[in-house]
RNA sequence: GGCCCCAUCGUCUAGCGGUUAGGACACCGGCCUUUCACGCCGGCGACACGGGUUCGAAUCCCGUUGGGGUCACCA
């Protein structure tokens, strides 16, 4: 039998990182079995559907490389893949359920059901519907309707025995039927609800493995009841633990950003992203610029492979040492049997570590192309930039090396791109390396005066130039290099000094030293 | 509250009766070094608790505690 799995997002506008993991596991399962992964859109609740809310989800999956064999935009033999377009199937299933006695017309009003429920809860007893407003004959229906009541369709759940099924992650599960309430499957307006739609579609799409988050575990008995009443074969179930908040076991929610920002690692991941946005000169989209949502990572320049690898290991492991999985390795190695039962909390620091590792594995040209997009988006270079501009940008990426953990980090190096703009000095660095060192400006001036004599503007040339200057003046390298770095980049930290000088070129170097000396003079005058 | 689930370092995990309880991330030291970063070396650090079963429990059973999920005319 061909393995067919599915992921069924609601069009909420955002792709949740936990949802991605669920989708990934489904995708992996289908791929490794040579089966199909299907995307179905669960939009049975018309009230909750936001216009344009599907695109970000589809874009997110595409970006991650989680492709679907059937679903929106690609179609397939079982379409339509939108539940909102499949109402007729659900209604006929509801009719069948009604006809066989597995469901009934219920004329209760919401407040009446609520009262029953509240009474049961007050007594500490499980809620068992009284079925007082159940109508099973036309006469009964007419009587209730005469009272001006409207009907929903409810499942007539068994009141004895148990529902047992095997869960590939959790093992043998057993629920007592009598603890199950009579769930509504069709609204008063005739539209159908999730549980019915879900079961009907899984059957219609030939889904063999239902792999979903554990919050659906409690829903399974009623879905099994529907499937069995309709004479469907049961799929294999597997309920995945949810992804928890950093440092806690609560389900990760996209609505609790403020809370998560109190977690140091989460905070620094978020701030890192904000810094990239700042470099782009863009105000982050407040609704989606959230590490819980996939868009965040795409905007900051993360690599999909890194995110997938991290997510794979969040609640799953192959053994005690294998950490690196590319797509092929994941597909090969994945198994539901090794999914951990306990929820796993999202660890921002570890995600970053994977990202960094994957970024470092890229060859220079690939890394450069990733960074280039950000340089263009920031307006620091144009798509058709001159060869020397491209060369300089490439040199920055190469010199920055492992300091660029995420493509967007290239925007940290504005002093190498915005050559005409005057530097903003880091106050502390300027003070420590320029102001508080009595001879710093003196040495800078000597260095600057020597610049016109530079013969070779290459990295090696600058090194030779500085070395001979050190020899001539009797300085140690530490006596000049720190102030020099601040003078030409504005910062006390950065990549190699000679690379920095070579990228900037003698003219910019000389000008910036002049400006630094002037700034130091100005500040000294202001304080004395 | 009813029902259900879960429980190994701070975090992700390995472990499926006998291990000095292993690895990764983070953290802390040191080395390297023109700064930062990388890298390398080292360190800190866990079986929630109580009963059983057993010659022997992180591993099996029961209970306690703790944490979580779910109880819609949402999905």
Coordinates of C-alpha atoms (C1' of nucleotides) in Angstrom, one line a residue:
Chain A
X1 CA 0.0 0.0 0.0
X2 CA 1.3 3.4 -0.9
X3 CA 1.9 5.6 2.1
X4 CA 0.0 8.8 1.9
X5 CA 0.3 11.5 4.6
X6 CA -1.0 14.9 4.9
X7 CA -0.6 18.2 6.7
X8 CA -3.8 20.2 7.1
X9 CA -3.2 23.8 8.0
X10 CA -5.9 26.4 8.6
X11 CA -5.3 29.5 6.7
X12 CA -4.3 31.7 9.6
X13 CA -1.7 33.7 7.8
X14 CA 1.3 32.3 9.6
X15 CA 3.3 29.1 9.4
X16 CA 4.1 28.1 13.0
X17 CA 7.4 26.4 13.6
X18 CA 5.7 23.5 15.4
X19 CA 3.5 23.1 12.4
X20 CA 6.5 22.9 10.2
X21 CA 7.9 20.1 12.4
X22 CA 4.6 18.1 12.1
X23 CA 4.6 18.7 8.3
X24 CA 8.2 17.7 8.1
X25 CA 7.6 14.4 9.9
X26 CA 4.7 13.7 7.6
X27 CA 6.7 14.6 4.5
X28 CA 9.6 12.4 5.6
X29 CA 7.3 9.5 6.2
X30 CA 5.8 9.8 2.7
X31 CA 9.2 10.4 1.0
X32 CA 10.9 7.4 2.6
X33 CA 8.1 5.1 1.6
X34 CA 8.0 6.5 -2.0
X35 CA 4.5 7.7 -1.2
X36 CA 2.7 11.1 -1.4
X37 CA 2.6 14.1 0.9
X38 CA -0.6 16.0 0.6
X39 CA -1.5 19.5 1.7
X40 CA -5.1 20.1 2.6
X41 CA -6.5 23.4 3.6
X42 CA -8.8 23.1 6.7
X43 CA -11.0 26.1 6.2
X44 CA -14.4 24.8 7.2
X45 CA -14.9 27.7 9.5
X46 CA -15.7 30.6 7.2
X47 CA -15.6 33.1 10.0
X48 CA -12.0 32.5 10.7
X49 CA -10.6 32.6 7.3
X50 CA -8.5 35.6 6.6
X51 CA -8.2 36.7 3.0
X52 CA -4.7 36.1 1.6
X53 CA -3.9 34.0 4.7
X54 CA -2.9 30.9 2.7
X55 CA -0.1 32.4 0.7
X56 CA 2.4 32.9 3.6
X57 CA 1.9 29.2 4.5
X58 CA 2.5 28.0 1.0
X59 CA 5.4 30.3 0.6
X60 CA 6.9 29.0 3.9
X61 CA 6.7 25.4 2.8
X62 CA 8.2 26.2 -0.6
X63 CA 11.0 28.1 1.0
X64 CA 11.7 25.2 3.3
X65 CA 11.7 22.8 0.4
X66 CA 8.8 20.8 1.8
X67 CA 7.0 20.1 -1.4
X68 CA 3.5 18.6 -1.6
X69 CA 2.5 16.1 -4.2
X70 CA -1.1 17.1 -4.1
X71 CA -2.8 20.2 -2.8
X72 CA -3.2 23.9 -3.5
X73 CA -1.6 25.2 -6.6
X74 CA -0.5 21.8 -7.7
X75 CA -3.8 20.1 -7.8
X76 CA -4.1 16.3 -7.8
X77 CA -6.6 13.5 -8.5
X78 CA -8.5 13.9 -5.2
X79 CA -9.3 17.6 -5.4
X80 CA -10.5 20.1 -4.5
X81 CA -8.0 20.3 -1.6
X82 CA -9.9 23.1 0.2
X83 CA -12.4 21.9 2.7
X84 CA -14.5 25.0 2.0
X85 CA -15.1 23.5 -1.5
X86 CA -16.0 20.0 -0.3
X87 CA -19.2 20.7 1.6
X88 CA -21.3 18.3 -0.5
X89 CA -19.2 15.4 0.5
X90 CA -19.6 16.2 4.2
X91 CA -23.3 16.8 3.9
X92 CA -23.8 13.5 2.2
X93 CA -21.7 11.8 4.9
X94 CA -23.8 13.5 7.6
X95 CA -26.9 12.2 5.9
X96 CA -25.5 8.7 5.9
X97 CA -24.7 9.0 9.5
X98 CA -28.2 10.2 10.2
X99 CA -29.7 7.4 8.2
X100 CA -27.8 4.7 10.0
X101 CA -28.5 6.2 13.5
X102 CA -24.9 7.1 14.2
X103 CA -26.0 10.7 14.3
X104 CA -29.1 12.6 15.2
X105 CA -30.8 15.9 14.8
X106 CA -30.4 17.9 17.9
X107 CA -32.7 20.9 18.6
X108 CA -31.1 22.1 21.8
X109 CA -30.1 25.7 22.1
X110 CA -26.5 26.4 23.0
X111 CA -27.4 27.7 26.4
X112 CA -29.3 24.5 27.2
X113 CA -26.3 22.4 26.4
X114 CA -24.1 24.7 28.4
X115 CA -26.3 24.4 31.4
X116 CA -26.2 20.6 31.2
X117 CA -22.4 20.8 30.9
X118 CA -22.1 23.2 33.8
X119 CA -24.3 20.9 36.0
X120 CA -22.2 17.9 35.3
X121 CA -19.1 19.8 36.0
X122 CA -20.6 21.1 39.3
X123 CA -21.1 17.5 40.3
X124 CA -17.6 16.6 39.2
X125 CA -19.0 14.0 36.8
X126 CA -18.2 13.6 33.2
X127 CA -20.6 15.3 30.9
X128 CA -23.1 12.9 29.3
X129 CA -25.6 14.6 27.0
X130 CA -29.2 14.0 28.0
X131 CA -30.3 13.9 24.4
X132 CA -33.5 15.6 25.5
X133 CA -33.7 17.6 22.2
X134 CA -32.8 14.6 20.1
X135 CA -35.2 14.1 17.1
X136 CA -35.0 10.8 15.3
X137 CA -38.4 10.9 13.5
X138 CA -40.0 13.5 11.3
X139 CA -42.7 14.0 13.9
X140 CA -40.2 14.9 16.5
X141 CA -38.5 17.2 14.2
X142 CA -41.7 19.0 13.3
X143 CA -42.5 19.4 17.0
X144 CA -39.2 21.0 17.9
X145 CA -39.3 23.2 14.8
X146 CA -42.8 24.2 15.8
X147 CA -41.1 25.6 18.9
X148 CA -38.9 27.7 16.6
X149 CA -35.9 25.6 17.3
X150 CA -33.1 25.0 14.9
X151 CA -31.2 21.7 14.5
X152 CA -27.6 20.8 14.4
X153 CA -26.4 17.3 13.7
X154 CA -24.7 15.5 16.5
X155 CA -22.9 12.2 16.7
X156 CA -24.7 9.6 18.7
X157 CA -21.7 8.3 20.5
X158 CA -21.7 4.8 22.1
X159 CA -22.3 4.7 25.8
X160 CA -20.5 1.5 26.6
X161 CA -17.3 -0.2 25.8
X162 CA -14.0 1.2 24.8
X163 CA -12.3 2.7 21.8
X164 CA -8.9 1.1 21.3
X165 CA -6.3 1.9 18.7
X166 CA -2.6 1.6 18.2
X167 CA -0.7 4.8 18.1
X168 CA 2.7 4.6 16.4
X169 CA 4.2 7.1 18.9
X170 CA 2.3 6.4 22.0
X171 CA 1.5 2.7 21.8
X172 CA -1.8 1.1 22.6
X173 CA -4.5 3.7 23.5
X174 CA -7.8 3.1 25.0
X175 CA -10.7 5.4 25.7
X176 CA -14.1 4.7 27.3
X177 CA -16.9 5.6 25.0
X178 CA -19.1 6.8 27.7
X179 CA -16.8 9.7 28.4
X180 CA -17.3 11.0 25.0
X181 CA -19.9 13.7 24.4
X182 CA -22.1 13.9 21.3
X183 CA -20.1 16.2 19.2
X184 CA -21.7 18.5 16.6
X185 CA -20.7 17.6 13.1
X186 CA -23.0 19.9 11.2
X187 CA -24.0 23.5 12.1
X188 CA -27.5 24.9 12.2
X189 CA -26.7 26.6 8.9
X190 CA -26.0 23.2 7.3
X191 CA -22.2 23.7 7.1
X192 CA -20.0 20.9 8.5
X193 CA -17.4 20.9 11.2
X194 CA -13.8 19.8 11.3
X195 CA -14.1 16.3 12.7
X196 CA -16.5 15.1 10.0
X197 CA -14.6 16.9 7.2
X198 CA -11.4 15.5 8.5
X199 CA -12.5 11.9 8.5
X200 CA -14.3 12.2 5.2
X201 CA -11.3 13.8 3.5
X202 CA -8.7 11.5 4.9
X203 CA -10.7 8.7 3.4
X204 CA -11.3 10.5 0.1
X205 CA -7.6 11.3 -0.2
X206 CA -6.5 7.8 0.8
X207 CA -4.5 8.9 3.8
X208 CA -2.8 5.9 5.3
X209 CA -1.0 7.6 8.2
X210 CA -2.5 10.4 10.3
X211 CA 0.5 12.1 11.9
X212 CA -0.5 15.1 13.9
X213 CA 0.1 17.0 17.1
X214 CA -0.9 15.4 20.4
X215 CA -3.7 17.9 21.0
X216 CA -5.6 15.8 18.6
X217 CA -5.2 12.6 20.6
X218 CA -8.4 13.2 22.5
X219 CA -10.3 13.8 19.2
X220 CA -9.3 10.4 17.9
X221 CA -12.1 8.3 19.4
X222 CA -14.8 10.5 17.8
X223 CA -13.1 10.4 14.5
X224 CA -12.8 6.7 14.7
X225 CA -16.5 6.5 15.5
X226 CA -17.3 8.5 12.4
X227 CA -15.0 6.5 10.2
X228 CA -16.4 3.2 11.5
X229 CA -19.9 4.4 11.1
X230 CA -19.2 5.3 7.5
X231 CA -17.5 2.0 6.9
X232 CA -14.1 3.5 6.3
X233 CA -10.9 1.6 7.1
X234 CA -9.0 3.3 9.8
X235 CA -5.7 5.0 9.1
X236 CA -2.7 4.5 11.2
X237 CA -2.4 7.1 13.9
X238 CA 0.7 8.8 15.3
X239 CA 0.4 11.6 17.8
X240 CA 3.4 13.8 18.0
X241 CA 4.3 15.7 21.2
X242 CA 4.0 19.5 20.8
X243 CA 6.9 21.9 20.6
X244 CA 7.1 23.7 23.9
X245 CA 8.1 27.2 24.9
X246 CA 11.8 27.8 25.6
X247 CA 12.5 26.7 29.1
X248 CA 9.0 25.4 29.8
X249 CA 6.6 22.7 28.9
X250 CA 3.8 24.9 27.7
X251 CA 2.8 24.6 24.1
X252 CA 4.7 27.2 22.0
X253 CA 2.3 29.9 20.9
X254 CA 2.8 32.6 18.4
X255 CA 0.7 34.9 20.6
X256 CA 3.1 35.0 23.6
X257 CA 6.0 36.8 22.0
X258 CA 6.3 39.3 24.9
X259 CA 6.6 36.5 27.3
X260 CA 9.3 34.6 25.3
X261 CA 11.3 37.8 25.0
X262 CA 12.0 37.4 28.6
X263 CA 13.9 34.3 27.9
X264 CA 17.6 35.3 27.2
X265 CA 18.2 33.0 24.3
X266 CA 14.9 33.7 22.6
X267 CA 15.5 37.4 23.1
X268 CA 18.9 37.4 21.5
X269 CA 17.6 35.4 18.6
X270 CA 14.9 38.0 18.1
X271 CA 17.2 40.9 18.6
X272 CA 19.6 39.5 16.1
X273 CA 16.8 39.5 13.6
X274 CA 15.8 43.0 14.5
X275 CA 19.4 44.1 13.8
X276 CA 19.2 42.7 10.3
X277 CA 15.9 44.5 9.7
X278 CA 17.6 47.6 10.9
X279 CA 20.4 47.1 8.4
X280 CA 17.7 46.7 5.7
X281 CA 16.2 49.9 6.9
X282 CA 12.9 48.1 7.4
X283 CA 10.4 48.1 10.1
X284 CA 9.7 44.4 11.0
X285 CA 6.2 43.2 10.3
X286 CA 5.0 43.0 13.9
X287 CA 2.6 40.1 13.2
X288 CA 5.1 37.8 11.6
X289 CA 8.5 39.0 12.8
X290 CA 8.5 36.4 15.5
X291 CA 10.8 33.4 15.9
X292 CA 7.8 31.2 16.4
X293 CA 6.8 31.9 12.8
X294 CA 8.8 30.7 9.8
X295 CA 8.7 34.1 8.0
X296 CA 11.1 35.4 10.6
X297 CA 13.9 33.1 9.5
X298 CA 13.4 33.7 5.8
X299 CA 13.6 37.4 6.3
X300 CA 16.8 37.3 8.3
X301 CA 18.5 34.9 5.9
X302 CA 18.5 31.6 7.6
X303 CA 19.1 28.5 5.6
X304 CA 16.1 26.1 5.3
X305 CA 18.3 23.1 5.7
X306 CA 19.5 24.3 9.0
X307 CA 16.0 24.9 10.3
X308 CA 14.8 21.5 9.0
X309 CA 17.8 19.7 10.7
X310 CA 17.1 21.5 14.0
X311 CA 13.4 20.7 13.8
X312 CA 14.1 17.1 13.0
X313 CA 16.1 16.7 16.2
X314 CA 13.4 18.4 18.2
X315 CA 11.7 15.3 19.6
X316 CA 13.5 12.8 17.4
X317 CA 16.9 11.2 17.3
X318 CA 18.6 8.5 15.4
X319 CA 21.1 7.5 18.0
X320 CA 23.4 9.0 20.6
X321 CA 25.7 10.9 18.2
X322 CA 24.3 11.6 14.7
X323 CA 23.4 15.3 14.4
X324 CA 23.8 16.2 10.8
X325 CA 21.0 15.3 8.4
X326 CA 20.7 16.6 4.9
X327 CA 17.4 15.9 3.2
X328 CA 18.4 12.6 1.9
X329 CA 19.8 11.4 5.2
X330 CA 16.6 12.6 7.0
X331 CA 14.4 10.7 4.6
X332 CA 16.5 7.6 5.0
X333 CA 16.8 7.7 8.7
X334 CA 13.5 8.9 10.0
X335 CA 11.1 6.7 11.9
X336 CA 8.1 7.3 14.0
X337 CA 9.2 4.7 16.5
X338 CA 12.0 7.0 17.6
X339 CA 9.9 10.0 18.2
X340 CA 10.2 11.1 21.8
X341 CA 7.0 11.1 23.7
X342 CA 7.6 14.1 25.9
X343 CA 7.2 17.6 24.6
X344 CA 10.4 19.3 23.5
X345 CA 11.1 22.9 24.2
X346 CA 12.3 25.2 21.5
X347 CA 15.9 26.1 22.0
X348 CA 16.8 29.3 20.1
X349 CA 20.5 29.0 20.8
X350 CA 20.7 25.5 19.4
X351 CA 18.8 26.6 16.3
X352 CA 21.4 29.3 15.8
X353 CA 24.2 26.8 16.2
X354 CA 22.8 24.6 13.4
X355 CA 22.4 27.7 11.2
X356 CA 25.9 28.7 11.8
X357 CA 27.2 25.3 11.1
X358 CA 25.3 25.1 7.8
X359 CA 26.3 28.5 6.8
X360 CA 30.0 27.7 7.3
X361 CA 29.6 24.6 5.1
X362 CA 28.7 26.7 2.1
X363 CA 31.3 27.6 -0.4
X364 CA 32.3 31.2 -0.6
X365 CA 30.3 31.9 -3.8
X366 CA 27.1 30.5 -2.4
X367 CA 27.5 32.4 0.8
X368 CA 28.2 35.5 -1.1
X369 CA 25.1 35.1 -3.2
X370 CA 23.0 34.8 0.0
X371 CA 24.5 37.9 1.4
X372 CA 24.3 39.8 -1.9
X373 CA 20.5 39.7 -1.7
X374 CA 20.6 41.6 1.6
X375 CA 23.1 44.1 0.3
X376 CA 20.8 44.8 -2.6
X377 CA 17.7 44.9 -0.4
X378 CA 19.5 47.4 1.9
X379 CA 20.3 49.5 -1.1
X380 CA 24.0 49.2 -0.5
X381 CA 24.6 47.9 -4.0
X382 CA 22.5 47.4 -7.1
X383 CA 21.7 44.2 -8.8
X384 CA 23.8 45.2 -11.8
X385 CA 26.7 46.6 -9.7
X386 CA 30.0 47.3 -11.4
X387 CA 32.7 44.6 -11.2
X388 CA 34.7 46.4 -8.6
X389 CA 31.7 46.8 -6.3
X390 CA 30.9 43.1 -6.6
X391 CA 34.6 42.3 -5.9
X392 CA 34.6 44.4 -2.8
X393 CA 31.4 42.9 -1.5
X394 CA 32.7 39.4 -2.1
X395 CA 35.9 40.4 -0.3
X396 CA 33.9 41.5 2.7
X397 CA 32.1 38.2 2.9
X398 CA 35.3 36.3 2.6
X399 CA 37.1 38.4 5.2
X400 CA 34.1 38.2 7.6
X401 CA 34.2 34.5 7.3
X402 CA 32.5 32.7 10.2
X403 CA 31.4 36.0 11.6
X404 CA 28.5 35.9 9.2
X405 CA 26.3 33.3 10.8
X406 CA 23.2 34.3 8.9
X407 CA 23.2 35.9 5.5
X408 CA 21.7 39.1 6.9
X409 CA 24.7 39.5 9.1
X410 CA 26.6 41.0 6.2
X411 CA 24.7 44.2 7.0
X412 CA 26.9 44.5 10.1
X413 CA 29.7 45.7 7.8
X414 CA 28.2 48.9 6.6
X415 CA 31.6 50.8 7.0
X416 CA 32.8 48.7 4.0
X417 CA 29.9 49.6 1.8
X418 CA 28.9 53.1 2.7
X419 CA 32.2 54.6 2.0
X420 CA 31.0 58.2 1.6
X421 CA 29.1 58.2 4.8
X422 CA 31.0 59.4 7.9
X423 CA 31.5 56.7 10.5
X424 CA 29.5 56.3 13.6
X425 CA 32.1 55.4 16.3
X426 CA 31.2 53.1 19.0
X427 CA 31.5 55.4 22.0
X428 CA 33.2 52.9 24.3
X429 CA 35.6 51.8 21.6
X430 CA 36.4 55.4 20.6
X431 CA 37.1 56.3 24.2
X432 CA 39.2 53.3 25.0
X433 CA 41.2 53.1 21.9
X434 CA 41.5 56.7 20.7
X435 CA 40.8 59.1 23.5
X436 CA 42.3 57.5 26.5
X437 CA 45.5 56.5 24.8
X438 CA 47.6 59.6 24.8
X439 CA 49.7 58.7 21.8
X440 CA 46.9 57.1 19.7
X441 CA 46.2 60.1 17.6
X442 CA 49.8 60.8 17.2
X443 CA 50.5 57.4 15.8
X444 CA 47.4 57.6 13.7
X445 CA 48.7 60.8 12.2
X446 CA 52.1 59.2 11.4
X447 CA 50.3 56.2 9.9
X448 CA 48.1 58.4 7.8
X449 CA 51.0 60.5 6.5
X450 CA 52.7 57.4 5.4
X451 CA 49.7 56.1 3.5
X452 CA 50.6 57.9 0.2
X453 CA 53.8 55.9 0.1
X454 CA 51.8 52.6 0.0
X455 CA 53.0 50.7 -3.0
X456 CA 50.8 47.6 -3.0
X457 CA 47.1 48.0 -1.9
X458 CA 46.6 44.3 -1.5
X459 CA 46.2 42.6 1.8
X460 CA 49.8 41.5 1.7
X461 CA 50.9 45.0 0.6
X462 CA 49.2 46.6 3.6
X463 CA 50.8 44.1 5.9
X464 CA 54.2 44.8 4.6
X465 CA 53.4 48.5 4.8
X466 CA 52.4 48.4 8.4
X467 CA 55.3 46.1 9.4
X468 CA 57.9 48.4 7.9
X469 CA 56.2 51.3 9.7
X470 CA 56.4 49.5 13.0
X471 CA 60.0 48.8 12.4
X472 CA 60.7 52.4 11.5
X473 CA 58.9 53.9 14.5
X474 CA 59.8 51.2 17.0
X475 CA 56.1 50.5 17.8
X476 CA 54.6 47.2 18.7
X477 CA 51.6 46.2 16.6
X478 CA 49.3 46.5 19.6
X479 CA 50.2 50.1 20.0
X480 CA 48.6 51.1 16.7
X481 CA 46.3 48.5 15.5
X482 CA 43.4 49.1 17.9
X483 CA 43.2 52.8 17.3
X484 CA 43.5 52.1 13.6
X485 CA 40.6 49.7 13.6
X486 CA 38.4 52.2 15.4
X487 CA 39.6 54.9 13.0
X488 CA 38.7 53.1 9.8
X489 CA 35.7 51.0 10.9
X490 CA 34.3 52.8 13.9
X491 CA 34.4 49.6 15.9
X492 CA 36.9 47.8 18.2
X493 CA 36.0 44.5 16.8
X494 CA 35.9 43.1 13.3
X495 CA 37.8 40.9 10.9
X496 CA 41.5 41.1 10.0
X497 CA 43.1 44.5 9.9
X498 CA 44.9 44.1 6.7
X499 CA 41.8 42.8 5.0
X500 CA 40.0 45.8 6.3
X501 CA 42.5 48.2 4.9
X502 CA 42.7 46.5 1.6
X503 CA 39.0 46.5 1.1
X504 CA 38.7 50.1 2.1
X505 CA 41.7 51.3 0.0
X506 CA 44.2 54.0 0.7
X507 CA 42.0 57.0 0.0
X508 CA 39.2 56.0 2.4
X509 CA 41.7 54.9 5.0
X510 CA 43.4 58.2 4.9
X511 CA 40.2 60.2 4.9
X512 CA 38.8 58.2 7.8
X513 CA 41.9 58.7 9.9
X514 CA 41.7 62.4 9.3
X515 CA 38.1 62.4 10.4
X516 CA 39.0 60.3 13.5
X517 CA 41.7 62.7 14.5
X518 CA 39.4 65.6 14.0
X519 CA 36.7 63.9 16.0
X520 CA 39.2 63.2 18.8
X521 CA 40.3 66.8 18.8
X522 CA 36.7 68.0 19.0
X523 CA 35.8 65.7 21.8
X524 CA 38.9 66.6 23.8
X525 CA 38.1 70.3 23.4
X526 CA 34.6 69.7 24.5
X527 CA 35.6 68.0 27.7
X528 CA 38.5 70.2 28.8
Chain B
rG1 C1' -12.8 19.6 38.0
rG2 C1' -13.5 15.0 34.4
rC3 C1' -10.6 12.3 30.8
rC4 C1' -5.8 11.7 28.7
rC5 C1' -0.5 12.2 28.2
rC6 C1' 4.5 13.0 29.9
rA7 C1' 8.9 12.8 33.5
rU8 C1' 17.6 11.5 32.3
rC9 C1' 22.4 17.6 32.9
rG10 C1' 19.7 24.7 32.0
rU11 C1' 18.0 22.8 26.8
rC12 C1' 17.7 18.7 22.9
rU13 C1' 18.7 13.8 23.7
rA14 C1' 21.4 8.3 24.1
rG15 C1' 20.1 4.4 27.3
rC16 C1' 15.3 -0.6 26.0
rG17 C1' 18.1 -5.0 33.9
rG18 C1' 24.7 -5.1 35.0
rU19 C1' 27.6 1.8 31.7
rU20 C1' 32.9 5.6 35.7
rA21 C1' 24.9 7.3 33.0
rG22 C1' 27.3 8.9 26.6
rG23 C1' 26.7 13.0 22.9
rA24 C1' 25.1 18.0 21.3
rC25 C1' 23.8 23.2 22.4
rA26 C1' 24.5 26.7 26.2
rC27 C1' 27.7 28.1 30.2
rC28 C1' 32.7 28.5 32.8
rG29 C1' 38.1 28.1 32.4
rG30 C1' 42.6 27.7 29.3
rC31 C1' 45.3 27.7 24.5
rC32 C1' 45.6 30.2 19.7
rU33 C1' 45.6 35.5 18.5
rU34 C1' 46.2 42.6 16.2
rU35 C1' 40.4 42.9 18.3
rC36 C1' 36.2 39.9 17.6
rA37 C1' 34.8 35.3 15.7
rC38 C1' 36.3 30.4 14.5
rG39 C1' 39.1 26.3 16.2
rC40 C1' 41.5 23.2 20.0
rC41 C1' 41.8 21.4 25.1
rG42 C1' 39.5 21.0 29.8
rG43 C1' 35.5 21.8 33.4
rC44 C1' 30.6 22.3 35.5
rG45 C1' 26.2 19.7 35.1
rA46 C1' 20.8 14.9 35.2
rC47 C1' 18.1 9.6 36.2
rA48 C1' 11.5 14.0 40.5
rC49 C1' 10.1 11.2 45.1
rG50 C1' 8.5 6.7 47.6
rG51 C1' 7.4 1.7 47.5
rG52 C1' 7.8 -2.9 45.3
rU53 C1' 9.9 -7.0 41.5
rU54 C1' 15.0 -8.8 40.9
rC55 C1' 21.3 -11.3 42.8
rG56 C1' 21.2 -6.4 40.4
rA57 C1' 17.2 -1.0 38.5
rA58 C1' 17.6 5.4 34.9
rU59 C1' 15.5 1.0 32.6
rC60 C1' 9.8 -3.4 34.8
rC61 C1' 5.1 -2.6 38.2
rC62 C1' 2.3 0.6 41.7
rG63 C1' 1.7 5.1 44.2
rU64 C1' 3.0 10.3 45.1
rU65 C1' 4.5 14.8 43.3
rG66 C1' 5.3 17.9 39.4
rG67 C1' 4.4 19.5 34.4
rG68 C1' 1.2 19.5 30.2
rG69 C1' -2.9 18.6 26.7
rU70 C1' -8.1 18.4 26.1
rC71 C1' -13.1 19.0 27.3
rA72 C1' -16.8 24.7 21.1
rC73 C1' -22.3 25.2 16.2
rC74 C1' -12.5 26.4 16.4
rA75 C1' -9.1 23.6 13.8

